[in-house]
Amino acid sequence: MTDSAQPFADVADDARVSETPLVDKGFASVRKIGNGLYATISDLSKGNTTVCNGGFLVGWDAALLVEGFATPAGASFQMDALRMVSQAPVKGALNTHHHLDHSIGNAFHGTRGIEVWAHPAVARRIVDSYTPLQGADRAAALGPFEKRMKDAKSEVERAHAQSDLNAFTTVFELAKASVLTVPNRPLDSSELPKKVELGGLTAMIESYPGHSGTDMVVCVPEQNVVYTGDLLVNGWYPACLDEKTTVSGWRATLKTFASWDKDTLFVPGHGQLCGQHGIAAVREVFDDIAEQAGKMFKAGVPAEEAQHRYVVPKKFKNFFVFSWGFTIGPAITQLYAEWREKKLE
Ligand SMILES: [Zn+2]
């Protein structure tokens, strides 16, 4: 939605957000967003070192890192930024969920003896999702996506298949390039919300449904700052491809975020820093997908066809679609499944 060179443009009048970054390497920049709070914002156009956003929280006694990023070099970059402002010992590095762009750089934390924190299902889901890719032959892994392009029945379907091939190629290459390191500190639901005392700075780690079945957020209630992971991707169509994505759960989570303080500053999993309008916009996107899909559902359009028929409205034309099959396609398939279930009740 905004110039990717200005990660703070949406919140330029927010006094908490520093205009000058602490460090900017192109692929990501780090800037101060509160007392002891920093955000790492990635710019995909300049490389895949970090890919996702993250950040760190620094108190008098300790620090907490957010995310493992897409490569160990990405995690190392963020650690270097932390060391520019503090020598405090690191309590842990939280993976907000298991997706590889947030977790595959964990190997860096492993080599430094930094505990990796996450939802209890993250370790298993990293292994199940990415070990098969590590051993896979490129042609065999990408073949089904190439076949879909050949078999496409229309230009629209072909374009969607091409976007999926591009996205999956990135995932495949990232998975191949790094040693998998799984979290060694599962945060059991009985521990949540987990209070993290860093010395003059208190963070709360909470779990919400929606994007991946393993989603955690870091809240700093005293400063109204929230690190959301992919439960918020600002200016992007939401990624609904995970087998544990729940569209209804996600919409409920966004409704909860919308009920928080009007001055809440969000560090999204991807996209630029934003306030409540970022939440409102993605809620509108979900409403629009549901509205278009609902009409097709009522008209008896099959799900396989409906997922290609959705049209991005003008007002969301600047929203980034990472790939059709990672975002809009599965959102529609999911909604269809939820509506079918309702009908059967
Ligand atoms: Zn994700």
Coordinates of C-alpha atoms and ligand atoms in Angstrom, one line a residue:
M1 CA 0.0 0.0 0.0
T2 CA 2.9 2.3 0.7
D3 CA 6.4 2.8 -0.7
S4 CA 8.4 -0.2 0.5
A5 CA 11.3 2.1 1.0
Q6 CA 9.4 3.8 3.9
P7 CA 8.4 1.2 6.4
F8 CA 7.1 3.9 8.7
A9 CA 5.1 5.9 6.1
D10 CA 1.8 4.6 7.5
V11 CA 2.7 5.7 11.0
A12 CA 4.8 8.7 10.2
D13 CA 3.0 10.8 12.7
D14 CA 3.3 8.2 15.5
A15 CA 5.8 9.7 18.0
R16 CA 6.9 6.1 19.1
V17 CA 8.3 5.3 15.6
S18 CA 11.7 6.6 14.9
E19 CA 12.1 8.1 11.4
T20 CA 15.8 7.1 11.2
P21 CA 16.4 3.3 11.1
L22 CA 19.0 1.9 13.6
V23 CA 20.3 -0.1 10.6
D24 CA 19.2 -0.7 7.0
K25 CA 20.6 -3.5 4.9
G26 CA 18.1 -3.2 2.1
F27 CA 16.5 -6.6 2.6
A28 CA 15.4 -5.4 6.0
S29 CA 15.7 -2.4 8.3
V30 CA 15.4 -2.1 12.1
R31 CA 13.9 0.9 13.8
K32 CA 12.9 1.9 17.3
I33 CA 9.1 1.8 17.8
G34 CA 8.9 2.3 21.6
N35 CA 10.8 2.3 24.8
G36 CA 13.0 -0.8 24.4
L37 CA 11.0 -1.9 21.4
Y38 CA 12.3 -2.4 17.9
A39 CA 10.8 -3.6 14.6
T40 CA 12.6 -5.5 11.8
I41 CA 10.8 -4.8 8.6
S42 CA 11.7 -6.8 5.4
D43 CA 11.7 -5.6 1.9
L44 CA 11.3 -8.6 -0.4
S45 CA 12.3 -6.6 -3.5
K46 CA 15.9 -6.5 -2.1
G47 CA 16.4 -10.2 -1.3
N48 CA 15.2 -13.2 0.7
T49 CA 17.6 -12.9 3.7
T50 CA 14.8 -12.2 6.3
V51 CA 11.5 -12.3 4.2
C52 CA 9.3 -11.8 7.3
N53 CA 9.2 -9.0 9.8
G54 CA 10.2 -9.4 13.4
G55 CA 11.9 -7.3 16.1
F56 CA 13.2 -7.3 19.6
L57 CA 12.4 -6.1 23.0
V58 CA 15.1 -4.9 25.4
G59 CA 14.7 -4.3 29.1
W60 CA 17.3 -3.5 31.8
D61 CA 17.9 -7.2 32.5
A62 CA 17.2 -9.2 29.3
A63 CA 16.0 -9.1 25.7
L64 CA 13.5 -11.1 23.7
L65 CA 13.9 -11.7 20.0
V66 CA 11.0 -12.2 17.7
E67 CA 11.3 -14.6 14.7
G68 CA 13.9 -16.9 13.2
F69 CA 13.5 -15.5 9.7
A70 CA 14.0 -17.2 6.4
T71 CA 17.8 -17.7 6.7
P72 CA 20.4 -17.9 9.5
A73 CA 21.9 -14.8 8.1
G74 CA 18.6 -13.0 8.6
A75 CA 18.5 -14.1 12.3
S76 CA 22.1 -13.0 12.6
F77 CA 21.3 -9.6 11.1
Q78 CA 18.7 -9.0 13.8
M79 CA 21.0 -10.2 16.6
D80 CA 23.7 -7.7 15.4
A81 CA 21.1 -4.9 15.5
L82 CA 20.1 -5.9 19.1
R83 CA 23.8 -5.8 20.1
M84 CA 24.0 -2.2 18.7
V85 CA 21.7 -1.1 21.5
S86 CA 22.2 -3.6 24.4
Q87 CA 24.4 -6.3 25.7
A88 CA 21.6 -7.8 27.8
P89 CA 21.4 -11.6 27.8
V90 CA 18.7 -13.0 25.4
K91 CA 15.9 -14.9 27.1
G92 CA 14.7 -16.5 23.9
A93 CA 13.8 -16.1 20.3
L94 CA 10.1 -16.5 19.6
N95 CA 8.9 -18.1 16.3
T96 CA 5.4 -16.6 15.9
H97 CA 4.5 -19.8 14.0
H98 CA 6.1 -22.7 12.1
H99 CA 6.2 -21.3 8.5
L100 CA 9.7 -21.4 7.1
D101 CA 10.1 -17.7 6.4
H102 CA 9.7 -17.3 10.2
S103 CA 11.6 -20.3 11.4
I104 CA 14.3 -21.7 9.1
G105 CA 16.9 -19.2 10.3
N106 CA 16.6 -20.8 13.8
A107 CA 19.9 -22.5 13.1
F108 CA 21.6 -19.2 14.0
H109 CA 20.0 -19.2 17.4
G110 CA 21.0 -22.8 17.9
T111 CA 24.6 -22.0 17.3
R112 CA 24.4 -19.2 19.9
G113 CA 22.7 -21.3 22.5
I114 CA 19.6 -19.0 22.3
E115 CA 16.4 -20.8 23.3
V116 CA 13.8 -20.9 20.5
W117 CA 10.3 -20.4 21.9
A118 CA 7.1 -21.4 20.0
H119 CA 3.7 -23.0 20.1
P120 CA 4.1 -26.7 21.1
A121 CA 3.1 -27.9 17.6
V122 CA 5.8 -25.9 15.8
A123 CA 8.7 -28.4 16.1
R124 CA 6.6 -31.2 14.6
R125 CA 5.1 -29.0 11.9
I126 CA 8.6 -27.7 10.8
V127 CA 9.8 -31.3 10.5
D128 CA 6.7 -32.5 8.7
S129 CA 6.4 -29.6 6.3
Y130 CA 10.1 -29.0 5.3
T131 CA 12.1 -32.2 5.7
P132 CA 10.4 -33.7 2.6
L133 CA 11.5 -30.7 0.6
Q134 CA 15.1 -30.9 1.8
G135 CA 15.4 -34.4 0.3
A136 CA 13.3 -33.7 -2.8
D137 CA 14.4 -33.6 -6.4
R138 CA 13.7 -30.2 -7.9
A139 CA 12.0 -31.5 -11.0
A140 CA 9.8 -33.8 -8.9
A141 CA 8.9 -31.1 -6.4
L142 CA 8.0 -28.4 -8.9
G143 CA 6.5 -30.8 -11.5
P144 CA 2.9 -30.7 -10.3
F145 CA 3.0 -26.9 -10.4
E146 CA 4.4 -26.9 -13.9
K147 CA 1.7 -29.5 -15.0
R148 CA -1.0 -27.2 -13.6
M149 CA 0.3 -24.4 -15.9
K150 CA 0.2 -26.7 -18.9
D151 CA -3.3 -28.0 -18.0
A152 CA -4.8 -24.5 -17.3
K153 CA -8.2 -24.0 -18.9
S154 CA -7.9 -20.2 -19.2
E155 CA -5.4 -17.4 -19.1
V156 CA -6.6 -16.5 -15.6
E157 CA -6.0 -20.1 -14.4
R158 CA -2.6 -20.1 -16.1
A159 CA -1.6 -16.8 -14.4
H160 CA -2.7 -18.2 -11.0
A161 CA -0.7 -21.4 -11.6
Q162 CA 2.4 -19.3 -12.6
S163 CA 2.1 -17.3 -9.3
D164 CA 1.9 -20.5 -7.4
L165 CA 4.9 -22.0 -9.2
N166 CA 6.9 -18.8 -8.4
A167 CA 5.9 -18.9 -4.7
F168 CA 6.6 -22.6 -4.3
T169 CA 10.0 -22.2 -6.0
T170 CA 11.0 -19.7 -3.3
V171 CA 9.7 -22.0 -0.6
F172 CA 11.6 -24.9 -2.1
E173 CA 14.9 -23.0 -2.4
L174 CA 14.7 -21.6 1.1
A175 CA 14.0 -25.1 2.5
K176 CA 16.9 -26.6 0.6
A177 CA 19.4 -23.9 1.6
S178 CA 19.3 -24.3 5.4
V179 CA 19.6 -26.8 8.2
L180 CA 16.3 -27.2 10.0
T181 CA 16.4 -26.2 13.7
V182 CA 13.3 -26.7 15.7
P183 CA 12.2 -24.8 18.8
N184 CA 13.5 -26.3 22.1
R185 CA 11.1 -24.3 24.4
P186 CA 7.5 -25.2 23.6
L187 CA 5.1 -22.7 25.2
D188 CA 2.2 -24.9 26.4
S189 CA -1.3 -23.5 26.3
S190 CA -1.4 -23.8 30.1
E191 CA 1.4 -21.2 30.3
L192 CA -0.5 -18.7 28.2
P193 CA -0.8 -15.8 28.3
K194 CA 2.9 -15.9 29.2
K195 CA 4.3 -12.9 31.0
V196 CA 7.9 -12.1 30.1
E197 CA 9.7 -9.7 32.5
L198 CA 12.7 -8.1 30.8
G199 CA 13.4 -5.4 33.5
G200 CA 11.2 -2.3 33.3
L201 CA 9.5 -3.8 30.3
T202 CA 6.8 -6.5 30.4
A203 CA 5.7 -8.5 27.4
M204 CA 2.8 -10.9 27.1
I205 CA 2.9 -13.8 24.7
E206 CA -0.6 -14.9 23.6
S207 CA -2.0 -17.4 21.1
Y208 CA -4.8 -16.8 18.6
P209 CA -6.4 -18.9 15.9
G210 CA -6.3 -18.1 12.2
H211 CA -3.3 -18.3 10.0
S212 CA -1.4 -21.5 10.8
G213 CA -2.8 -23.3 13.9
T214 CA 0.5 -22.3 15.7
D215 CA 0.1 -18.6 15.9
M216 CA 1.5 -16.5 18.8
V217 CA 1.6 -12.7 19.2
V218 CA 3.8 -10.6 21.5
C219 CA 1.9 -7.7 23.2
V220 CA 3.4 -4.9 25.2
P221 CA 0.3 -3.6 27.0
E222 CA 1.9 -0.6 28.6
Q223 CA 2.9 0.8 25.3
N224 CA 0.1 -0.5 23.1
V225 CA 2.5 -2.3 20.8
V226 CA 1.8 -5.8 19.3
Y227 CA 4.0 -8.1 17.2
T228 CA 1.4 -10.1 15.3
G229 CA 3.3 -12.6 13.2
D230 CA 1.2 -13.5 10.1
L231 CA -2.1 -13.0 11.9
L232 CA -1.7 -9.6 10.3
V233 CA 0.0 -9.0 6.9
N234 CA -0.4 -5.3 6.2
G235 CA -1.4 -4.5 2.6
W236 CA -1.3 -8.2 1.6
Y237 CA -4.0 -10.7 0.8
P238 CA -3.9 -13.0 3.8
A239 CA -2.2 -16.4 3.3
C240 CA -4.7 -19.1 3.9
L241 CA -2.8 -22.1 2.5
D242 CA -2.0 -23.8 5.7
E243 CA -4.0 -27.0 6.5
K244 CA -4.7 -25.5 9.9
T245 CA -5.8 -22.1 8.6
T246 CA -9.3 -21.2 9.8
V247 CA -10.9 -18.3 8.0
S248 CA -13.7 -17.9 10.6
G249 CA -11.2 -18.2 13.4
W250 CA -8.9 -15.6 11.7
R251 CA -11.8 -13.2 11.2
A252 CA -12.7 -13.5 14.9
T253 CA -9.0 -12.9 15.8
L254 CA -9.0 -9.7 13.7
K255 CA -12.2 -8.6 15.4
T256 CA -10.4 -9.0 18.7
F257 CA -7.4 -6.9 17.5
A258 CA -9.8 -4.3 16.2
S259 CA -11.3 -4.0 19.8
W260 CA -7.9 -3.1 21.2
D261 CA -6.8 0.5 21.9
K262 CA -7.2 2.8 19.0
D263 CA -3.5 3.8 19.3
T264 CA -2.2 0.3 19.0
L265 CA 0.9 0.0 16.9
F266 CA 1.1 -3.3 15.0
V267 CA 4.2 -4.9 13.7
P268 CA 2.7 -7.2 11.1
G269 CA 4.3 -10.5 9.9
H270 CA 4.7 -8.9 6.5
G271 CA 4.2 -5.4 5.1
Q272 CA 4.7 -2.1 6.8
L273 CA 4.1 -1.0 10.3
C274 CA 0.5 0.1 10.9
G275 CA -2.2 1.2 13.3
Q276 CA -5.8 0.1 13.5
H277 CA -6.5 1.0 9.9
G278 CA -4.3 -1.9 8.8
I279 CA -6.5 -4.3 10.8
A280 CA -9.6 -2.6 9.3
A281 CA -8.3 -3.0 5.8
V282 CA -7.6 -6.8 6.0
R283 CA -11.0 -7.3 7.6
E284 CA -12.5 -5.6 4.6
V285 CA -10.5 -7.9 2.3
F286 CA -11.9 -11.0 4.1
D287 CA -15.4 -9.5 3.9
D288 CA -15.0 -9.0 0.2
I289 CA -13.7 -12.6 -0.4
A290 CA -16.6 -13.9 1.6
E291 CA -19.1 -11.7 -0.3
Q292 CA -17.9 -12.7 -3.7
A293 CA -17.5 -16.4 -2.7
G294 CA -20.9 -16.4 -1.0
K295 CA -22.7 -15.3 -4.2
M296 CA -21.0 -18.1 -6.2
F297 CA -21.7 -20.6 -3.5
K298 CA -25.4 -19.7 -3.6
A299 CA -25.4 -19.8 -7.4
G300 CA -24.0 -23.4 -7.3
V301 CA -20.5 -22.5 -8.8
P302 CA -18.2 -25.4 -7.8
A303 CA -15.4 -24.5 -5.4
E304 CA -12.7 -25.4 -7.9
E305 CA -14.1 -22.9 -10.3
A306 CA -15.0 -20.2 -7.7
Q307 CA -11.5 -20.0 -6.4
H308 CA -10.3 -18.7 -9.8
R309 CA -13.3 -16.4 -10.4
Y310 CA -12.7 -14.0 -7.6
V311 CA -11.8 -10.5 -8.9
V312 CA -9.6 -8.2 -6.9
P313 CA -11.6 -5.0 -6.5
K314 CA -10.2 -1.6 -7.4
K315 CA -9.9 -0.5 -3.8
F316 CA -7.5 -3.5 -3.0
K317 CA -5.6 -3.3 -6.3
N318 CA -2.4 -2.3 -4.4
F319 CA -2.7 -5.3 -2.0
F320 CA 0.1 -7.7 -2.7
V321 CA -1.0 -11.3 -3.7
F322 CA 2.0 -13.5 -2.8
S323 CA 0.5 -16.2 -5.0
W324 CA -3.1 -17.0 -5.8
G325 CA -2.9 -20.5 -4.4
F326 CA -1.4 -19.3 -1.1
T327 CA -4.0 -16.7 -0.5
I328 CA -7.4 -16.2 -2.3
G329 CA -7.8 -19.7 -3.7
P330 CA -7.6 -21.6 -0.3
A331 CA -9.6 -18.8 1.4
I332 CA -12.5 -19.5 -0.9
T333 CA -12.1 -23.3 -0.7
Q334 CA -12.2 -22.9 3.1
L335 CA -15.2 -20.7 3.1
Y336 CA -17.0 -23.2 0.9
A337 CA -16.2 -26.0 3.3
E338 CA -17.4 -24.0 6.3
W339 CA -20.7 -23.1 4.5
R340 CA -21.2 -26.7 3.5
E341 CA -20.8 -27.9 7.0
K342 CA -23.3 -25.3 8.2
K343 CA -25.8 -26.5 5.7
L344 CA -25.4 -30.1 6.9
E345 CA -26.0 -29.1 10.5
Ligands
ZN1 ZN 2.9 -17.7 7.7

